[in-house]
Amino acid sequence: MKNFAMIAALAAAPFAAFATPDPADWDAVVAEAEGQTVYWNAWGGSTTTNDFIAWVGDRVFEEYGVTLEHVKLTDTADAVTRVLAEKEAGENDDGAIDMIWINGANFAAMKEADLLFGPFAEQLPNWAIVDSEGKTVQTDFTVPVEGYESPWAMAQVVFMYDTADIAAPLGSMSAILEWAQAHPGRFTYPQPPDFLGSTFLKQALVDLLEDPSVLQAPVSDETYDEVTAPLWAYLDELTPVLWREGRAYPATGPAQLQLIADGEVDLAISFSPGEATAAIANDQLPDTVRTFVLDKGTIGNASFVAVPYNSGSAAGAMVVANFMLSAESQVRQHDPEILGYGTVLNMDALGAEDRAAFDALDLGVATLSPADLGAVQDEPHPSWMTRVTDDWVMRYGSGQ
C-alpha cells in the first residue's frame, strides 16, 4: 500500500462530505442518475470479474440509463491517491472517479480524510435484504463503515476435509485439536507469515476466546499476553501432532492443497468457500473433499464500493451500488460458473422467487450454501495479525 501521510495531514481540516443527492429520496436519485456516466475504478486482474462488471454495466444501462465505465486498476491505492490529488488541487465538483472497489486500509485512509461521499449505503432500497447482522458489512477491518461504502461480495474462512478419512465436520478449534491428537501428522496449515497461515492463527484465537470482541481494538502491550495465552496453549498442544511434527509447514495455500491431493493430510484451511469445488473440478483435490465452518462462525470480510466526495455522478454510482445488492446481481455473482463470490444478502429476507433462485444454483459438491455458511466473525484489528504472526515466528518458526 502507498504512503498516505498526506491524507492523515488533511484530516486535520476535514471536508464536509454530506450526501447530495439525498439517498433517502430514491426517486430523485434515479431521476438524476439517468444519462450519467459512472467511472468505476476497480481491480482489473480477473477476466471473470471484468466480465461480471461489464454485465452490471449492461443491466444498469437497460434499467436506469446509467453508463458504467470500468477503469481497470492494479492497485486500489492509485485511485485513493488520485482523489487526494484532486482535493489538494481544489477539484471538488466533478472528479475523475465516481466509484471505487475498496476495503481495508484504503477505505480507512479515505474515511479519515473525508474523501468519501455519504453516508448513503443504508439508505439504498436493497439494504433491506442485506444480512447486516450476520455478515461483516458494518465494519471494514474494524473500521466502522457508517454508510460510507456499500458491500457487494463476501469471503469467509472454511475448512476443507477429506470425508474418506474424517467422518463429520469439526465444529470448533478444540475439536480440531482433539482430532489431530487422535490422528497425528494428518493436519497442517501454511507457514506464517503467509496470509493464510496467519489467518489460521487469527481464526484459532477468535474461536478460543470467550469474548473475541477484544480483538476489535488495536493490540495493547498491557493486555496482549493475557488475550493471546489461550492461542499459545492451544498451539503448544497442536504443534507436536501436526504434519512432520510441526518442524515444517507448507509455504502457501496451494502447497497445502497438494498435501491433501498426495494423501499426506486430511484437513486444510481456505478463505474461499468455493475453492474446494474448483480444485475438485480441476483434478487438484479428490472428489471426497468437502467443507465446513465452525459452530460459532468463521472470520469473513466484505468487498465494498465507495463513492468519492467529489463525484459528479454520485446518483449514478448509488444506482449501481444498489443494483449490485439486488437478488438478480447477487445470484449471478454467487454462481461458481460466473464468479463464485459469497453473497452479502440475508436469505430469510428474500421473497420466495429470489430465495428459490439461490437454492437452484449448483454451487458444486464441496461448496456450502449461503445459509450453511452461518455467522461471520469480524476480522480482528490488523495490528493483531502482525503481532501474533511475529510471535508465532519466534515461538515455532525455529523448527523450520
XYZ file of C-alpha atoms in Angstrom:
400
model
C 0.000 0.000 0.000
C 1.201 3.507 -0.771
C 2.108 6.007 1.938
C -0.946 8.021 2.979
C 0.846 10.541 5.218
C -0.644 13.413 3.216
C -4.136 12.013 3.804
C -3.565 11.946 7.540
C -2.440 15.567 7.406
C -5.556 16.604 5.537
C -7.738 15.015 8.222
C -6.926 17.994 10.455
C -9.040 20.170 8.138
C -11.963 17.908 7.201
C -14.167 18.373 4.166
C -17.938 18.301 4.714
C -18.766 15.030 2.965
C -22.564 15.081 3.250
C -24.813 13.166 0.891
C -26.090 15.171 -2.075
C -28.197 13.935 -3.818
C -30.089 12.607 -0.826
C -30.169 8.786 -0.960
C -33.321 8.794 1.159
C -35.186 10.350 -1.804
C -34.640 7.375 -4.089
C -36.966 8.534 -6.855
C -34.927 11.728 -7.137
C -31.694 9.732 -7.179
C -32.939 7.539 -10.024
C -34.130 10.561 -11.990
C -30.791 12.335 -11.572
C -28.823 9.182 -12.439
C -30.394 8.788 -15.874
C -27.872 9.795 -18.509
C -24.914 9.862 -16.127
C -21.635 8.046 -16.765
C -20.106 6.322 -13.748
C -16.357 5.737 -13.835
C -15.819 2.719 -11.603
C -12.195 2.230 -10.586
C -11.897 -1.479 -9.826
C -9.262 -4.166 -9.879
C -8.928 -5.438 -13.445
C -6.812 -8.524 -12.978
C -9.509 -11.153 -13.500
C -11.287 -11.843 -16.779
C -14.302 -13.322 -14.990
C -14.608 -10.306 -12.693
C -14.227 -7.918 -15.621
C -16.969 -9.792 -17.468
C -19.247 -9.522 -14.440
C -18.659 -5.773 -14.188
C -19.482 -5.472 -17.893
C -22.753 -7.324 -17.269
C -23.582 -4.934 -14.404
C -22.978 -2.099 -16.840
C -25.359 -3.601 -19.379
C -28.084 -4.030 -16.771
C -27.882 -0.561 -15.197
C -27.956 0.982 -18.663
C -31.027 -1.069 -19.595
C -32.877 -0.316 -16.359
C -31.715 3.197 -15.440
C -29.917 4.744 -18.408
C -26.651 4.806 -16.462
C -23.433 4.192 -18.401
C -20.813 2.261 -16.416
C -17.145 2.568 -17.428
C -14.732 0.116 -15.778
C -11.378 1.799 -15.119
C -9.113 -1.200 -14.513
C -6.687 -0.893 -11.590
C -3.738 -2.960 -10.475
C -3.588 -1.159 -7.118
C -6.601 0.438 -5.426
C -4.270 2.886 -3.707
C -3.803 4.561 -7.107
C -7.454 5.632 -7.046
C -7.126 6.905 -3.485
C -4.084 8.950 -4.460
C -5.981 10.405 -7.444
C -8.858 11.604 -5.248
C -6.380 13.090 -2.779
C -4.604 14.958 -5.580
C -7.924 16.375 -6.794
C -8.769 17.585 -3.298
C -5.398 19.274 -2.948
C -5.996 20.952 -6.321
C -9.452 22.151 -5.282
C -11.254 19.931 -7.803
C -14.265 19.369 -5.559
C -17.135 19.202 -8.044
C -16.626 16.618 -10.788
C -13.675 14.321 -10.107
C -12.382 11.654 -12.434
C -13.537 8.794 -10.203
C -17.175 8.073 -9.371
C -16.904 4.734 -7.585
C -14.107 2.553 -6.159
C -13.966 -1.145 -5.291
C -12.389 -0.781 -1.890
C -11.855 -2.168 1.603
C -9.371 -2.309 4.431
C -6.624 0.271 4.709
C -7.663 2.173 1.572
C -11.154 2.731 2.953
C -9.764 3.735 6.343
C -7.477 6.306 4.707
C -10.261 7.862 2.633
C -12.701 7.932 5.529
C -10.139 9.525 7.829
C -9.519 12.354 5.371
C -13.198 12.908 4.486
C -12.659 11.887 0.888
C -15.947 9.952 0.692
C -19.475 10.849 -0.333
C -22.112 9.795 2.127
C -23.402 8.296 4.229
C -25.544 6.517 1.668
C -25.339 2.713 1.883
C -28.022 2.069 4.478
C -30.467 4.296 2.602
C -30.229 2.191 -0.557
C -33.527 0.356 -1.164
C -31.813 -3.034 -1.352
C -30.126 -2.557 2.026
C -33.335 -4.099 3.396
C -32.221 -7.531 2.169
C -28.579 -7.245 3.260
C -27.561 -9.510 6.142
C -26.357 -6.605 8.258
C -26.357 -8.709 11.436
C -24.894 -11.983 10.193
C -22.302 -10.617 7.741
C -19.422 -8.255 8.492
C -20.809 -5.402 6.408
C -20.919 -2.626 9.013
C -17.216 -2.720 9.823
C -14.320 -2.933 7.403
C -11.289 -4.493 9.135
C -12.634 -2.993 12.403
C -13.268 0.469 10.895
C -16.969 1.404 11.256
C -18.468 1.739 7.789
C -21.214 4.156 8.889
C -22.819 4.096 5.452
C -19.781 5.377 3.534
C -19.368 2.220 1.454
C -21.790 -0.418 0.203
C -20.993 -4.153 0.419
C -21.308 -6.439 -2.557
C -19.318 -9.660 -2.003
C -18.105 -11.832 0.863
C -15.078 -14.008 1.565
C -15.135 -16.383 4.540
C -12.891 -18.933 6.204
C -13.834 -22.562 5.613
C -12.077 -25.802 6.379
C -11.671 -28.420 3.671
C -11.702 -32.040 4.820
C -11.466 -35.417 3.126
C -14.578 -37.389 4.007
C -12.717 -40.584 3.232
C -10.768 -40.003 6.444
C -12.865 -37.615 8.573
C -16.383 -38.801 9.269
C -18.013 -35.455 10.122
C -17.223 -31.724 10.310
C -15.274 -30.488 13.315
C -17.221 -27.715 14.999
C -14.505 -25.868 16.913
C -10.773 -25.328 17.143
C -10.829 -27.565 20.212
C -12.456 -30.323 18.167
C -9.763 -29.900 15.511
C -7.105 -30.324 18.215
C -8.754 -33.464 19.549
C -8.963 -34.926 16.049
C -5.340 -34.029 15.306
C -4.193 -35.680 18.517
C -6.060 -38.826 17.533
C -4.590 -38.677 14.001
C -1.012 -37.384 14.324
C 0.567 -35.955 11.203
C -2.697 -35.559 9.281
C -3.159 -31.790 9.667
C -1.113 -28.672 8.991
C -1.543 -25.064 7.937
C 0.523 -22.703 5.752
C 3.590 -21.257 7.416
C 3.078 -17.742 8.799
C 3.622 -15.015 7.729
C 1.851 -16.455 4.661
C -1.555 -14.744 4.674
C -3.500 -17.989 5.012
C -1.237 -19.250 7.779
C -1.711 -16.020 9.705
C -5.438 -16.310 9.075
C -5.369 -19.726 10.768
C -3.819 -18.083 13.848
C -6.484 -15.357 13.854
C -9.271 -17.899 13.397
C -7.952 -20.025 16.257
C -7.750 -17.007 18.570
C -11.258 -15.825 17.657
C -12.728 -19.270 18.337
C -10.838 -19.879 21.576
C -11.689 -16.571 23.243
C -14.913 -16.320 25.223
C -15.294 -12.727 24.041
C -13.418 -12.119 20.772
C -14.646 -8.511 20.658
C -11.439 -7.561 22.475
C -9.703 -8.143 19.123
C -11.586 -5.226 17.562
C -9.318 -2.744 19.361
C -5.643 -2.339 18.471
C -3.108 -4.543 20.243
C -2.178 -3.278 23.698
C 1.040 -4.242 25.475
C -0.889 -4.272 28.731
C -3.333 -6.994 27.649
C -1.557 -8.829 24.823
C -0.149 -11.686 26.922
C -3.472 -12.347 28.644
C -5.528 -12.223 25.434
C -3.213 -14.488 23.435
C -2.457 -17.002 26.202
C -5.225 -19.416 25.016
C -3.732 -19.417 21.498
C -0.212 -20.309 22.619
C -1.525 -23.001 24.969
C -3.528 -24.413 22.066
C -0.605 -24.366 19.641
C 1.719 -25.939 22.211
C -0.603 -28.950 22.178
C -1.309 -28.894 18.440
C 2.192 -28.405 17.039
C 3.695 -31.801 18.024
C 0.850 -33.650 16.265
C 0.968 -31.644 13.042
C 2.339 -32.921 9.751
C 6.077 -33.506 10.199
C 5.550 -32.817 13.916
C 5.400 -29.084 13.236
C 9.019 -28.956 12.106
C 7.956 -27.953 8.575
C 4.893 -26.309 7.053
C 3.563 -25.865 3.515
C 4.653 -22.469 2.226
C 1.300 -21.461 0.727
C -2.353 -22.397 0.409
C -1.809 -24.258 -2.893
C 1.039 -26.231 -1.302
C -1.365 -27.166 1.500
C -3.880 -28.451 -1.040
C -1.190 -30.523 -2.696
C -0.655 -32.340 0.597
C -4.326 -33.376 0.575
C -4.060 -34.437 -3.059
C -0.976 -36.505 -2.191
C -2.790 -38.181 0.696
C -0.467 -36.723 3.331
C -3.049 -34.653 5.249
C -6.830 -34.698 5.526
C -7.708 -31.151 6.609
C -6.872 -27.641 5.311
C -7.966 -24.019 5.750
C -9.223 -21.727 2.974
C -10.558 -18.173 2.702
C -12.688 -19.093 -0.328
C -15.853 -21.144 0.243
C -15.755 -22.329 -3.383
C -12.068 -23.259 -3.531
C -12.572 -26.945 -2.808
C -15.193 -27.334 -5.536
C -12.950 -25.568 -8.049
C -9.988 -27.733 -7.032
C -12.038 -30.906 -7.449
C -13.163 -29.760 -10.902
C -9.526 -29.125 -11.831
C -8.395 -32.525 -10.501
C -6.372 -30.826 -7.761
C -8.313 -32.484 -4.935
C -10.072 -35.831 -4.609
C -13.830 -35.745 -5.070
C -14.310 -36.875 -1.465
C -13.277 -33.423 -0.136
C -15.983 -31.242 1.429
C -16.014 -28.021 3.505
C -17.271 -26.934 6.905
C -17.359 -23.871 9.140
C -17.080 -23.729 12.915
C -20.156 -23.713 15.117
C -19.503 -20.165 16.354
C -18.841 -18.961 12.818
C -15.656 -18.136 10.956
C -13.825 -14.954 10.028
C -15.095 -13.190 6.944
C -14.709 -9.865 5.208
C -16.602 -7.986 2.567
C -15.727 -6.222 -0.640
C -17.310 -2.785 -0.849
C -17.874 0.056 -3.268
C -17.442 3.660 -2.176
C -18.128 6.996 -3.861
C -15.535 9.814 -3.706
C -16.729 13.079 -2.181
C -16.270 14.927 -5.495
C -18.025 12.520 -7.835
C -20.108 14.309 -10.409
C -22.204 11.155 -10.857
C -22.972 10.217 -7.258
C -26.577 9.429 -8.151
C -25.479 7.023 -10.877
C -22.932 5.436 -8.532
C -25.644 4.830 -5.925
C -27.859 3.253 -8.558
C -25.020 0.884 -9.484
C -24.326 0.072 -5.822
C -27.994 -0.615 -5.199
C -28.272 -2.844 -8.271
C -25.292 -4.863 -7.068
C -27.267 -5.591 -3.892
C -30.235 -6.891 -5.860
C -31.030 -10.593 -5.750
C -30.524 -10.706 -9.518
C -26.948 -9.439 -9.265
C -26.095 -11.394 -6.125
C -27.339 -14.687 -7.578
C -25.248 -14.133 -10.684
C -22.045 -13.323 -8.788
C -22.629 -16.309 -6.468
C -22.855 -18.710 -9.399
C -19.492 -20.555 -9.468
C -19.580 -20.561 -13.264
C -19.704 -16.734 -13.215
C -17.711 -15.617 -10.147
C -18.439 -17.782 -7.127
C -18.251 -14.790 -4.761
C -20.107 -15.016 -1.472
C -23.373 -13.141 -1.135
C -23.996 -10.341 1.364
C -27.746 -10.992 1.394
C -29.914 -12.424 4.147
C -31.649 -15.482 2.698
C -34.534 -15.097 5.170
C -35.205 -11.559 3.921
C -35.727 -12.663 0.323
C -39.027 -13.382 -1.359
C -39.819 -16.937 -2.368
C -38.789 -16.444 -6.002
C -35.424 -14.885 -5.162
C -34.685 -17.482 -2.486
C -35.520 -20.211 -4.996
C -33.023 -18.707 -7.448
C -30.264 -19.062 -4.840
C -31.403 -22.562 -3.920
C -31.355 -23.581 -7.580
C -27.686 -22.672 -8.036
C -25.375 -25.615 -8.483
C -22.599 -24.497 -6.153
C -20.672 -27.714 -6.596
C -20.234 -30.747 -4.422
C -17.970 -29.093 -1.840
C -19.430 -25.585 -1.531
C -21.701 -24.681 1.372
C -24.913 -22.782 0.697
C -25.199 -19.190 1.982
C -27.369 -20.451 4.831
C -24.920 -23.207 5.755
C -22.019 -20.764 5.917
C -23.685 -19.410 9.043
C -22.479 -16.491 11.116
C -19.454 -14.470 10.058
C -16.933 -13.440 12.702
C -15.361 -9.990 12.495
C -11.799 -9.570 11.305
C -9.528 -8.585 14.213
C -7.827 -5.213 14.083
C -4.876 -5.520 11.647
C -2.367 -4.991 14.461
C -3.305 -8.382 15.926
C -2.341 -10.230 12.765
C 1.052 -8.531 12.714
C 1.825 -9.079 16.411
C 0.550 -12.666 16.581
C 2.357 -13.638 13.386
C 5.639 -12.204 14.632
C 5.186 -14.023 17.940
C 4.447 -17.301 16.136
C 7.670 -16.992 14.140
C 9.637 -16.532 17.359
C 7.922 -19.421 19.154
C 7.548 -22.020 16.399
C 9.486 -20.838 13.365
C 12.881 -22.046 14.564
C 11.962 -25.625 13.752
C 11.849 -24.903 10.017
